[in-house]
Amino acid sequence: MFLDYHLKDQIVLNSNFVECPVDGCHYLVERQIGSFKKSSEFLCPHHSIYISPSTYEYEDMRDNLLWKDPTEIELLQRILQVKRVNRIGRERSEDAVIWNIFRYLKRNAKLDSFIGSLLQTNIEVNTMYYWGYDELKGTIWQPLNEVRSILNEFIITEPDILLETIDTLILLNGNVHGNISIKPNSSKLIQPYLHQLEHNDLFKTSIDMISFLTKHYNLAKLWFLGNYLSRFNKKKFIFITIYNESRSNVMRMNDFQNTCITINGNQQFLPVTWSTFHSHLVQLESDEEFGILENYLLHKTFGYQNGKLKRAFPTLVTN
């Protein structure tokens, strides 16, 4: 795995070629145009990565993982058989970040204490689903499939982590992109949610739903999905969303929470910055594997912008 101390702060690129981002390597590949492609003309043979002007992807996805023992890889491969999107090998993969963090917590029996720390309560997680995958059944969790059928989504939503306790469903979603406001690229994407407004107790009646769903698309669809799932299973619902702090992101979170959604005694919306998330990780009892995870978080990169290297969690470096 390449972290910031393995990579160039600035890469050479032009309209025809892109330089390998690994420090000391001057291999040039053809410049990719359009969607990312894993083709031989974009592969650096010295470092086994497919290169574009803004990111790279490992030829072997295992190079993007912290934990590579056979049981880990076997579980991930089973999940990927039913997962809608697989970009685990991509340097900018948010899924890889979530997997590395939560496999650490699970492997080291720290999931309950960590989630309890975030929620400031004692908690016991009975079942954990990565992107909706049910390990016992070897397929997508049945309630999630049923709720997806009810919503009739144009593109199915894959929540990063679902946690079940005896009386609560927790949906956790991680966003590493700088801007949390990702607008739908088609009006078709918001139609399923507009058709479900008989459950309008989820939202403030005064809001313009079309404008709201366009502005807060990612948060809105997860709020829909989690509330439907919790009602389906007769449980309380907690939505934890993790994001990189910036003034604009904080404003968007406040707008979503204070002016758009309705929260009752059975619901909780908890926006958490990556700095806060990290501080709760640090409070856990330290071990050898935490040192590996900590180094990863402090030095994880998130592509290149105009040839300049970006850090995934820049605030962690300065805190």
PDB file of C-alpha atoms in Angstrom, residues 12-161:
ATOM      1  CA  VAL A  12       4.047  15.503 -14.203  1.00  0.00           C
ATOM      2  CA  LEU A  13       1.134  15.291 -16.609  1.00  0.00           C
ATOM      3  CA  ASN A  14       0.157  16.706 -19.970  1.00  0.00           C
ATOM      4  CA  SER A  15      -2.503  16.092 -22.595  1.00  0.00           C
ATOM      5  CA  ASN A  16      -0.909  12.786 -23.634  1.00  0.00           C
ATOM      6  CA  PHE A  17       0.883  11.247 -20.660  1.00  0.00           C
ATOM      7  CA  VAL A  18       0.762  10.908 -16.873  1.00  0.00           C
ATOM      8  CA  GLU A  19       3.726  10.155 -14.636  1.00  0.00           C
ATOM      9  CA  CYS A  20       3.654   7.311 -12.094  1.00  0.00           C
ATOM     10  CA  PRO A  21       2.906   8.909  -8.697  1.00  0.00           C
ATOM     11  CA  VAL A  22       5.343   6.715  -6.738  1.00  0.00           C
ATOM     12  CA  ASP A  23       8.351   8.697  -5.552  1.00  0.00           C
ATOM     13  CA  GLY A  24      11.443   8.063  -7.678  1.00  0.00           C
ATOM     14  CA  CYS A  25       9.527   6.492 -10.571  1.00  0.00           C
ATOM     15  CA  HIS A  26       9.517   8.315 -13.916  1.00  0.00           C
ATOM     16  CA  TYR A  27       7.457   5.797 -15.865  1.00  0.00           C
ATOM     17  CA  LEU A  28       4.862   7.464 -18.119  1.00  0.00           C
ATOM     18  CA  VAL A  29       1.502   5.998 -19.115  1.00  0.00           C
ATOM     19  CA  GLU A  30      -1.035   7.230 -21.625  1.00  0.00           C
ATOM     20  CA  ARG A  31      -3.460   9.765 -20.209  1.00  0.00           C
ATOM     21  CA  GLN A  32      -6.891   8.314 -19.456  1.00  0.00           C
ATOM     22  CA  ILE A  33      -9.935  10.127 -20.815  1.00  0.00           C
ATOM     23  CA  GLY A  34     -13.417   9.605 -19.417  1.00  0.00           C
ATOM     24  CA  SER A  35     -14.166   6.846 -16.923  1.00  0.00           C
ATOM     25  CA  PHE A  36     -11.325   5.017 -15.178  1.00  0.00           C
ATOM     26  CA  LYS A  37     -10.002   1.994 -17.089  1.00  0.00           C
ATOM     27  CA  LYS A  38      -7.786  -0.893 -15.988  1.00  0.00           C
ATOM     28  CA  SER A  39      -5.936  -1.429 -19.264  1.00  0.00           C
ATOM     29  CA  SER A  40      -2.299  -2.308 -19.942  1.00  0.00           C
ATOM     30  CA  GLU A  41      -1.502   1.088 -21.482  1.00  0.00           C
ATOM     31  CA  PHE A  42      -2.288   2.711 -18.105  1.00  0.00           C
ATOM     32  CA  LEU A  43      -0.302   0.242 -15.976  1.00  0.00           C
ATOM     33  CA  CYS A  44       3.030   1.028 -14.337  1.00  0.00           C
ATOM     34  CA  PRO A  45       4.810  -2.352 -14.464  1.00  0.00           C
ATOM     35  CA  HIS A  46       7.212  -1.335 -11.705  1.00  0.00           C
ATOM     36  CA  HIS A  47       4.519  -0.649  -9.103  1.00  0.00           C
ATOM     37  CA  SER A  48       1.498  -2.624 -10.394  1.00  0.00           C
ATOM     38  CA  ILE A  49      -0.914   0.306 -10.424  1.00  0.00           C
ATOM     39  CA  TYR A  50      -3.252   1.622 -13.108  1.00  0.00           C
ATOM     40  CA  ILE A  51      -2.828   5.384 -13.350  1.00  0.00           C
ATOM     41  CA  SER A  52      -5.074   8.303 -14.256  1.00  0.00           C
ATOM     42  CA  PRO A  53      -4.447  12.057 -13.849  1.00  0.00           C
ATOM     43  CA  SER A  54      -6.385  12.091 -10.568  1.00  0.00           C
ATOM     44  CA  THR A  55      -5.843   8.696  -8.921  1.00  0.00           C
ATOM     45  CA  TYR A  56      -4.602   5.151  -9.329  1.00  0.00           C
ATOM     46  CA  GLU A  57      -5.850   1.608  -8.750  1.00  0.00           C
ATOM     47  CA  TYR A  58      -3.882  -1.380  -7.538  1.00  0.00           C
ATOM     48  CA  GLU A  59      -3.607  -4.294  -9.937  1.00  0.00           C
ATOM     49  CA  ASP A  60      -4.273  -6.500  -6.906  1.00  0.00           C
ATOM     50  CA  MET A  61      -6.976  -5.043  -4.639  1.00  0.00           C
ATOM     51  CA  ARG A  62      -5.328  -6.681  -1.621  1.00  0.00           C
ATOM     52  CA  ASP A  63      -2.630  -4.013  -1.807  1.00  0.00           C
ATOM     53  CA  ASN A  64      -5.278  -1.514  -0.649  1.00  0.00           C
ATOM     54  CA  LEU A  65      -6.127  -3.519   2.476  1.00  0.00           C
ATOM     55  CA  LEU A  66      -4.556  -3.429   5.928  1.00  0.00           C
ATOM     56  CA  TRP A  67      -5.577  -6.942   6.962  1.00  0.00           C
ATOM     57  CA  LYS A  68      -4.744  -9.650   4.420  1.00  0.00           C
ATOM     58  CA  ASP A  69      -4.991 -12.979   6.227  1.00  0.00           C
ATOM     59  CA  PRO A  70      -7.046 -15.617   4.350  1.00  0.00           C
ATOM     60  CA  THR A  71     -10.195 -15.268   6.468  1.00  0.00           C
ATOM     61  CA  GLU A  72     -10.306 -11.515   5.772  1.00  0.00           C
ATOM     62  CA  ILE A  73      -9.899 -11.938   2.023  1.00  0.00           C
ATOM     63  CA  GLU A  74     -12.430 -14.777   1.916  1.00  0.00           C
ATOM     64  CA  LEU A  75     -15.066 -12.666   3.692  1.00  0.00           C
ATOM     65  CA  LEU A  76     -14.450  -9.667   1.449  1.00  0.00           C
ATOM     66  CA  GLN A  77     -14.656 -11.775  -1.703  1.00  0.00           C
ATOM     67  CA  ARG A  78     -18.013 -13.197  -0.579  1.00  0.00           C
ATOM     68  CA  ILE A  79     -19.303  -9.676  -0.009  1.00  0.00           C
ATOM     69  CA  LEU A  80     -18.058  -8.466  -3.388  1.00  0.00           C
ATOM     70  CA  GLN A  81     -20.029 -11.211  -5.134  1.00  0.00           C
ATOM     71  CA  VAL A  82     -23.272  -9.447  -4.162  1.00  0.00           C
ATOM     72  CA  LYS A  83     -22.062  -5.845  -3.804  1.00  0.00           C
ATOM     73  CA  ARG A  84     -23.303  -3.476  -6.516  1.00  0.00           C
ATOM     74  CA  VAL A  85     -20.049  -1.548  -6.929  1.00  0.00           C
ATOM     75  CA  ASN A  86     -16.511  -2.837  -6.389  1.00  0.00           C
ATOM     76  CA  ARG A  87     -13.772  -0.225  -6.308  1.00  0.00           C
ATOM     77  CA  ILE A  88     -11.933  -1.638  -3.303  1.00  0.00           C
ATOM     78  CA  GLY A  89      -8.613  -1.487  -5.166  1.00  0.00           C
ATOM     79  CA  ARG A  90      -8.982   2.216  -6.012  1.00  0.00           C
ATOM     80  CA  GLU A  91      -6.816   4.671  -4.075  1.00  0.00           C
ATOM     81  CA  ARG A  92      -9.850   6.938  -3.581  1.00  0.00           C
ATOM     82  CA  SER A  93     -12.141   4.109  -2.489  1.00  0.00           C
ATOM     83  CA  GLU A  94     -14.242   5.154   0.496  1.00  0.00           C
ATOM     84  CA  ASP A  95     -15.302   1.510   0.774  1.00  0.00           C
ATOM     85  CA  ALA A  96     -11.688   0.471   1.362  1.00  0.00           C
ATOM     86  CA  VAL A  97     -11.368   3.066   4.140  1.00  0.00           C
ATOM     87  CA  ILE A  98     -14.535   1.839   5.863  1.00  0.00           C
ATOM     88  CA  TRP A  99     -13.464  -1.795   5.492  1.00  0.00           C
ATOM     89  CA  ASN A 100     -10.003  -1.185   6.965  1.00  0.00           C
ATOM     90  CA  ILE A 101     -11.376   0.714   9.969  1.00  0.00           C
ATOM     91  CA  PHE A 102     -14.275  -1.549  10.845  1.00  0.00           C
ATOM     92  CA  ARG A 103     -12.394  -4.780  10.290  1.00  0.00           C
ATOM     93  CA  TYR A 104      -9.887  -3.468  12.842  1.00  0.00           C
ATOM     94  CA  LEU A 105     -12.699  -2.842  15.336  1.00  0.00           C
ATOM     95  CA  LYS A 106     -14.262  -6.236  14.694  1.00  0.00           C
ATOM     96  CA  ARG A 107     -10.985  -8.192  14.736  1.00  0.00           C
ATOM     97  CA  ASN A 108      -9.973  -6.651  18.045  1.00  0.00           C
ATOM     98  CA  ALA A 109     -13.390  -6.888  19.758  1.00  0.00           C
ATOM     99  CA  LYS A 110     -13.628  -3.090  20.050  1.00  0.00           C
ATOM    100  CA  LEU A 111     -16.784  -2.432  18.052  1.00  0.00           C
ATOM    101  CA  ASP A 112     -19.128  -2.177  21.053  1.00  0.00           C
ATOM    102  CA  SER A 113     -16.845   0.125  23.035  1.00  0.00           C
ATOM    103  CA  PHE A 114     -16.186   2.355  20.024  1.00  0.00           C
ATOM    104  CA  ILE A 115     -19.830   2.770  18.982  1.00  0.00           C
ATOM    105  CA  GLY A 116     -20.775   3.207  22.638  1.00  0.00           C
ATOM    106  CA  SER A 117     -18.181   5.968  22.912  1.00  0.00           C
ATOM    107  CA  LEU A 118     -19.630   7.764  19.879  1.00  0.00           C
ATOM    108  CA  LEU A 119     -23.175   7.484  21.246  1.00  0.00           C
ATOM    109  CA  GLN A 120     -22.144   8.074  24.878  1.00  0.00           C
ATOM    110  CA  THR A 121     -23.966   4.968  26.081  1.00  0.00           C
ATOM    111  CA  ASN A 122     -23.347   1.289  26.684  1.00  0.00           C
ATOM    112  CA  ILE A 123     -24.147  -0.755  23.611  1.00  0.00           C
ATOM    113  CA  GLU A 124     -24.005  -4.373  22.497  1.00  0.00           C
ATOM    114  CA  VAL A 125     -24.016  -5.031  18.762  1.00  0.00           C
ATOM    115  CA  ASN A 126     -25.660  -8.337  17.870  1.00  0.00           C
ATOM    116  CA  THR A 127     -25.141  -8.276  14.106  1.00  0.00           C
ATOM    117  CA  MET A 128     -23.011  -6.255  11.700  1.00  0.00           C
ATOM    118  CA  TYR A 129     -23.675  -5.931   7.963  1.00  0.00           C
ATOM    119  CA  TYR A 130     -21.050  -4.599   5.529  1.00  0.00           C
ATOM    120  CA  TRP A 131     -22.924  -2.952   2.619  1.00  0.00           C
ATOM    121  CA  GLY A 132     -25.976  -4.980   3.603  1.00  0.00           C
ATOM    122  CA  TYR A 133     -24.268  -8.388   3.426  1.00  0.00           C
ATOM    123  CA  ASP A 134     -25.636 -11.058   5.764  1.00  0.00           C
ATOM    124  CA  GLU A 135     -22.698 -13.317   6.702  1.00  0.00           C
ATOM    125  CA  LEU A 136     -24.929 -16.107   8.041  1.00  0.00           C
ATOM    126  CA  LYS A 137     -27.073 -16.310   4.900  1.00  0.00           C
ATOM    127  CA  GLY A 138     -24.305 -15.476   2.416  1.00  0.00           C
ATOM    128  CA  THR A 139     -26.443 -12.898   0.640  1.00  0.00           C
ATOM    129  CA  ILE A 140     -27.967  -9.434   1.083  1.00  0.00           C
ATOM    130  CA  TRP A 141     -29.837  -9.033   4.370  1.00  0.00           C
ATOM    131  CA  GLN A 142     -33.460  -9.900   3.595  1.00  0.00           C
ATOM    132  CA  PRO A 143     -35.069  -6.846   5.287  1.00  0.00           C
ATOM    133  CA  LEU A 144     -32.804  -4.607   3.185  1.00  0.00           C
ATOM    134  CA  ASN A 145     -33.948  -6.347   0.009  1.00  0.00           C
ATOM    135  CA  GLU A 146     -37.586  -5.936   1.028  1.00  0.00           C
ATOM    136  CA  VAL A 147     -37.196  -2.235   1.806  1.00  0.00           C
ATOM    137  CA  ARG A 148     -35.401  -1.723  -1.507  1.00  0.00           C
ATOM    138  CA  SER A 149     -38.401  -3.307  -3.228  1.00  0.00           C
ATOM    139  CA  ILE A 150     -40.749  -0.921  -1.437  1.00  0.00           C
ATOM    140  CA  LEU A 151     -38.672   2.121  -2.357  1.00  0.00           C
ATOM    141  CA  ASN A 152     -38.140   0.853  -5.925  1.00  0.00           C
ATOM    142  CA  GLU A 153     -34.893   2.812  -6.172  1.00  0.00           C
ATOM    143  CA  PHE A 154     -33.524   3.596  -9.622  1.00  0.00           C
ATOM    144  CA  ILE A 155     -30.038   2.746  -8.281  1.00  0.00           C
ATOM    145  CA  ILE A 156     -29.982   0.704  -5.070  1.00  0.00           C
ATOM    146  CA  THR A 157     -28.479   2.295  -1.980  1.00  0.00           C
ATOM    147  CA  GLU A 158     -25.631   0.441  -0.251  1.00  0.00           C
ATOM    148  CA  PRO A 159     -25.241   1.627   3.355  1.00  0.00           C
ATOM    149  CA  ASP A 160     -21.622   1.224   4.452  1.00  0.00           C
ATOM    150  CA  ILE A 161     -22.348  -0.346   7.826  1.00  0.00           C
TER     151      ILE A 161
END
